[in-house]
Protein backbone atom coordinates (compact mmCIF):
# COMPACT_ATOMS: atom_id res chain seq x y z
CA UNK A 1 68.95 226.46 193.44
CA UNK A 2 68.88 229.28 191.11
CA UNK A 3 69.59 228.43 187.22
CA UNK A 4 73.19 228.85 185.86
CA UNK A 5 72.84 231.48 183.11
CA UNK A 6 73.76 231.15 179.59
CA UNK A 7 76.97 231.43 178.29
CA UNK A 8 77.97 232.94 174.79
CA UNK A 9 80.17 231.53 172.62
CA UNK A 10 82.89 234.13 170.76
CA UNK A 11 84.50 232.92 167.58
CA UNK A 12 86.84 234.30 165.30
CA UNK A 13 84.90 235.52 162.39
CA UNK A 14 85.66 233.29 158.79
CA UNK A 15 87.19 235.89 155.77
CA UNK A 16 84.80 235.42 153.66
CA UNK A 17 81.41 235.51 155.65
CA UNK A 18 78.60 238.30 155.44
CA UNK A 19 79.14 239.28 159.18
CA UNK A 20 82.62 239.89 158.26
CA UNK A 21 82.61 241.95 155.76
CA UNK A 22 79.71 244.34 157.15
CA UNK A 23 81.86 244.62 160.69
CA UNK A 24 84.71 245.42 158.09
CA UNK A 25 82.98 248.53 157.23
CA UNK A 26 81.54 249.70 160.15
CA UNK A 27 85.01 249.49 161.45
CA UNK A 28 86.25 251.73 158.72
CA UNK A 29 83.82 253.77 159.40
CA UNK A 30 83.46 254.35 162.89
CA UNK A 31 87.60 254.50 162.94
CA UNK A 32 87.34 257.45 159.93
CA UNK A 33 85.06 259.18 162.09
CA UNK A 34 87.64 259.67 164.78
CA UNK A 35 91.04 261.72 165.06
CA UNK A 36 94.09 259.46 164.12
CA UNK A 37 96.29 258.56 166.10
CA UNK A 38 100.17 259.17 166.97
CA UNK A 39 101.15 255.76 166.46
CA UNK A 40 99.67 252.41 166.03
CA UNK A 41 98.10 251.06 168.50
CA UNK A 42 95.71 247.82 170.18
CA UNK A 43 92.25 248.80 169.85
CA UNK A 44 88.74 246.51 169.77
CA UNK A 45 85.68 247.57 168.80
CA UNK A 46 82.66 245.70 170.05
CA UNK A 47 79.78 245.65 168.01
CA UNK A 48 76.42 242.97 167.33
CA UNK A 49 74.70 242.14 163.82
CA UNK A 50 71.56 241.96 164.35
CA UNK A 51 68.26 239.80 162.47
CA UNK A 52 68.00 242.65 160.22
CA UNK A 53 72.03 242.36 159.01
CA UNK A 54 72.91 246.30 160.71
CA UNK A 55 75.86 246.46 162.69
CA UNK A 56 75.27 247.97 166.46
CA UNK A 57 78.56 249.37 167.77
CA UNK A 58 78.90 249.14 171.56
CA UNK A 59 82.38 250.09 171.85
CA UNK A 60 85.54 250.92 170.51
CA UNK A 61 88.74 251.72 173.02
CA UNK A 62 92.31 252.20 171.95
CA UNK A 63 93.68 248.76 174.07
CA UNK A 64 93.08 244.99 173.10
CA UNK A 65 90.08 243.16 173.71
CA UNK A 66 89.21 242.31 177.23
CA UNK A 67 88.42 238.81 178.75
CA UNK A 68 89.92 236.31 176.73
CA UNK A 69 90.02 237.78 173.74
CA UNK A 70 93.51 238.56 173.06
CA UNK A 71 94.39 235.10 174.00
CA UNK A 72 92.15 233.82 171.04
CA UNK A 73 94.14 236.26 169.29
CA UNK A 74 97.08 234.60 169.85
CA UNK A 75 95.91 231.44 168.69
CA UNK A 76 93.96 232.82 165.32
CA UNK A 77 96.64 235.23 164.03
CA UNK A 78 100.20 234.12 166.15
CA UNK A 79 99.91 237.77 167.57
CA UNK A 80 100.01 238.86 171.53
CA UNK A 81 97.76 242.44 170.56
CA UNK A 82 98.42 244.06 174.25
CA UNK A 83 102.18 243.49 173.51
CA UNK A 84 102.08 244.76 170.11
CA UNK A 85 100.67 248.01 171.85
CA UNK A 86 103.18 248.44 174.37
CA UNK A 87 105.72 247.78 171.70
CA UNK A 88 104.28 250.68 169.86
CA UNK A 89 104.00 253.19 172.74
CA UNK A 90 107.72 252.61 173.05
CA UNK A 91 108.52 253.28 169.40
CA UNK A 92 109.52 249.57 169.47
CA UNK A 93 109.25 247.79 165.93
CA UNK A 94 106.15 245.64 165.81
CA UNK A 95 105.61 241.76 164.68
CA UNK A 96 102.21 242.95 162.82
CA UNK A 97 101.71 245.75 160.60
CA UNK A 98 98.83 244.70 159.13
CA UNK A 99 95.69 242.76 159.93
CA UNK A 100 96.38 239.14 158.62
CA UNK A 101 93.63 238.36 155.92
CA UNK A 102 92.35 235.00 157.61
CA UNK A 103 93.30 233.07 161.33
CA UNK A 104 95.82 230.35 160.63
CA UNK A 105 92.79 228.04 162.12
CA UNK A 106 89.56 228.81 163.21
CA UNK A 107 89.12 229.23 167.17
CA UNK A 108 86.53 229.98 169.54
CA UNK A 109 86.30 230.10 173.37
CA UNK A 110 83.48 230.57 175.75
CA UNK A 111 83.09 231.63 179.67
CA UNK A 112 81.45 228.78 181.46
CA UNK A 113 79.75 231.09 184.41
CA UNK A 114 79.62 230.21 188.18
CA UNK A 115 76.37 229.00 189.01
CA UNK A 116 75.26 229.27 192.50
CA UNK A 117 76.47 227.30 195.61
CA UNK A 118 79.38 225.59 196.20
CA UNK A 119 81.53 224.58 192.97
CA UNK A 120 81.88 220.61 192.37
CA UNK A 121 83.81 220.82 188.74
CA UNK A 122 84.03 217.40 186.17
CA UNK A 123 86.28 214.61 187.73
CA UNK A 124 87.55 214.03 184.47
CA UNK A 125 88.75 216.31 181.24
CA UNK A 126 87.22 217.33 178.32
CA UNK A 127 86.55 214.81 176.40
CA UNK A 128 85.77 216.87 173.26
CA UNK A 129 88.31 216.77 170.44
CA UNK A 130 90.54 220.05 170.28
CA UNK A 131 89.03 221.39 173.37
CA UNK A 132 90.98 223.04 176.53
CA UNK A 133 89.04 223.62 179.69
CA UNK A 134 90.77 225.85 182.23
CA UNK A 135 89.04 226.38 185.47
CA UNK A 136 89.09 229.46 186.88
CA UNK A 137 87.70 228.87 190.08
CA UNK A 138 88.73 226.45 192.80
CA UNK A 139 86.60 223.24 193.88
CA UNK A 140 84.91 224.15 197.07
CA UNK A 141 84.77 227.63 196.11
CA UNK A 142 81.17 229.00 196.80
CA UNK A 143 79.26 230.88 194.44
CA UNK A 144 76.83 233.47 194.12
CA UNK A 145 76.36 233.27 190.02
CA UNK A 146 77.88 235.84 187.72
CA UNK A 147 79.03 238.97 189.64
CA UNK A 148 80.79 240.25 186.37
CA UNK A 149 80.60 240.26 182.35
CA UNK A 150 83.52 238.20 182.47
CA UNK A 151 83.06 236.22 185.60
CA UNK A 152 83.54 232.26 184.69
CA UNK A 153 83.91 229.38 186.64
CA UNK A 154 85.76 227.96 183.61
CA UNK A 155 86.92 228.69 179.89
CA UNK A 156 86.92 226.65 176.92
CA UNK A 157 88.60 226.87 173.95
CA UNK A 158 88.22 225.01 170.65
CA UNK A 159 89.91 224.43 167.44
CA UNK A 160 89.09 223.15 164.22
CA UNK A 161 89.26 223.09 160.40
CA UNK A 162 85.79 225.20 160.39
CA UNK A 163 83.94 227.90 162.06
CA UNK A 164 81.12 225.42 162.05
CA UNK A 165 83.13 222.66 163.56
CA UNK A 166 84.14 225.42 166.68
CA UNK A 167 81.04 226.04 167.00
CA UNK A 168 80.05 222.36 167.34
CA UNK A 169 82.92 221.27 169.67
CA UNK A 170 82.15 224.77 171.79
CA UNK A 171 78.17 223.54 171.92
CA UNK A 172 79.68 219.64 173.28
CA UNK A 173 81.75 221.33 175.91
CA UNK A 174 78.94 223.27 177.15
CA UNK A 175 77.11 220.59 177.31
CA UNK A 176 79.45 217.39 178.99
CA UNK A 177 80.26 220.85 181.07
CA UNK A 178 76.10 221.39 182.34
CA UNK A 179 76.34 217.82 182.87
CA UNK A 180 79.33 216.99 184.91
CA UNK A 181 79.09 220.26 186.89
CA UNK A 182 77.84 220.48 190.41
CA UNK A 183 77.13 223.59 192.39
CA UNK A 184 75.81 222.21 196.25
């Protein structure tokens, strides 16, 4: 059988780290760059840091995040961003007018990917503190690996009192995940 592939953890960004504050910026500047627009509106803007500390934009588009990223919106910031942009296409008062300065808690998620075969998922839940597993495919289901960026077999999110700790409780998911996962 063919390898699952790796996954990639996506955490909400502390205030007062580097990579904040220099995707801050090129933000600011990328969104100077372009005409304004009519109203406010959901936009994300997907961009790297790389070894070297320079920010690589890869996109920016005028709707929320894609995959699950408006849903660790929700949980960061209280906010539901695709609503908030319908809301303001309608002329609609909205629940945010500005960015809030920090998440109420850190939060992370990651895609688990489909690996290749038929999918055998863990008998038992999570057992990793402030964790939620959702699968998103059904037992039995075959596979043929990732078919998509945001193809998953499952999604995990994670809480905690520190980016650090999401990270750690995302990396134990993963891994009771690799090992209670079957793919025949």
């Amino acid at each position: 059988m063919k390898p699952t592939p790796p996954t990639v953890q996506r955490r909400v960004l502390a205030p007062d780290e580097a990579t904040t504050h220099t995707l801050q910026r090129m933000t600011a500047d990328v969104i100077a760059a372009l005409p304004p627009a009519p109203h406010p509106l959901a936009f994300h803007l997907e961009a790297w840091v790389g070894q070297d500390g320079i920010p690589v934009l890869c996109e920016i588009a005028s709707r929320a995040g894609g995959s699950l990223i408006g849903d660790q919106y929700i949980r960061a910031f209280g906010v539901h961003l695709a609503r908030e942009g319908l809301r303001a296409q309608c002329g609609l008062p909205l629940t945010l007018t500005t960015q809030p300065a920090a998440p109420s808690r850190p939060v992370g998620h990651v895609l688990l990917p489909p690996g290749h075969g038929v999918f055998v998922p863990p008998a038992d839940p999570c057992p990793v503190p402030d964790t939620e597993l959702t699968l998103m495919r059904k037992a039995g289901t075959h596979c043929q690996g990732v078919e998509s960026a945001a193809d998953a077999a499952a999604s995990v999110f994670a809480e905690a009192d520190t980016t650090d700790a999401v990270e750690s409780r995302l990396a134990d998911a993963m891994e009771w995940w690799n090992r209670h996962t079957r793919w025949e």
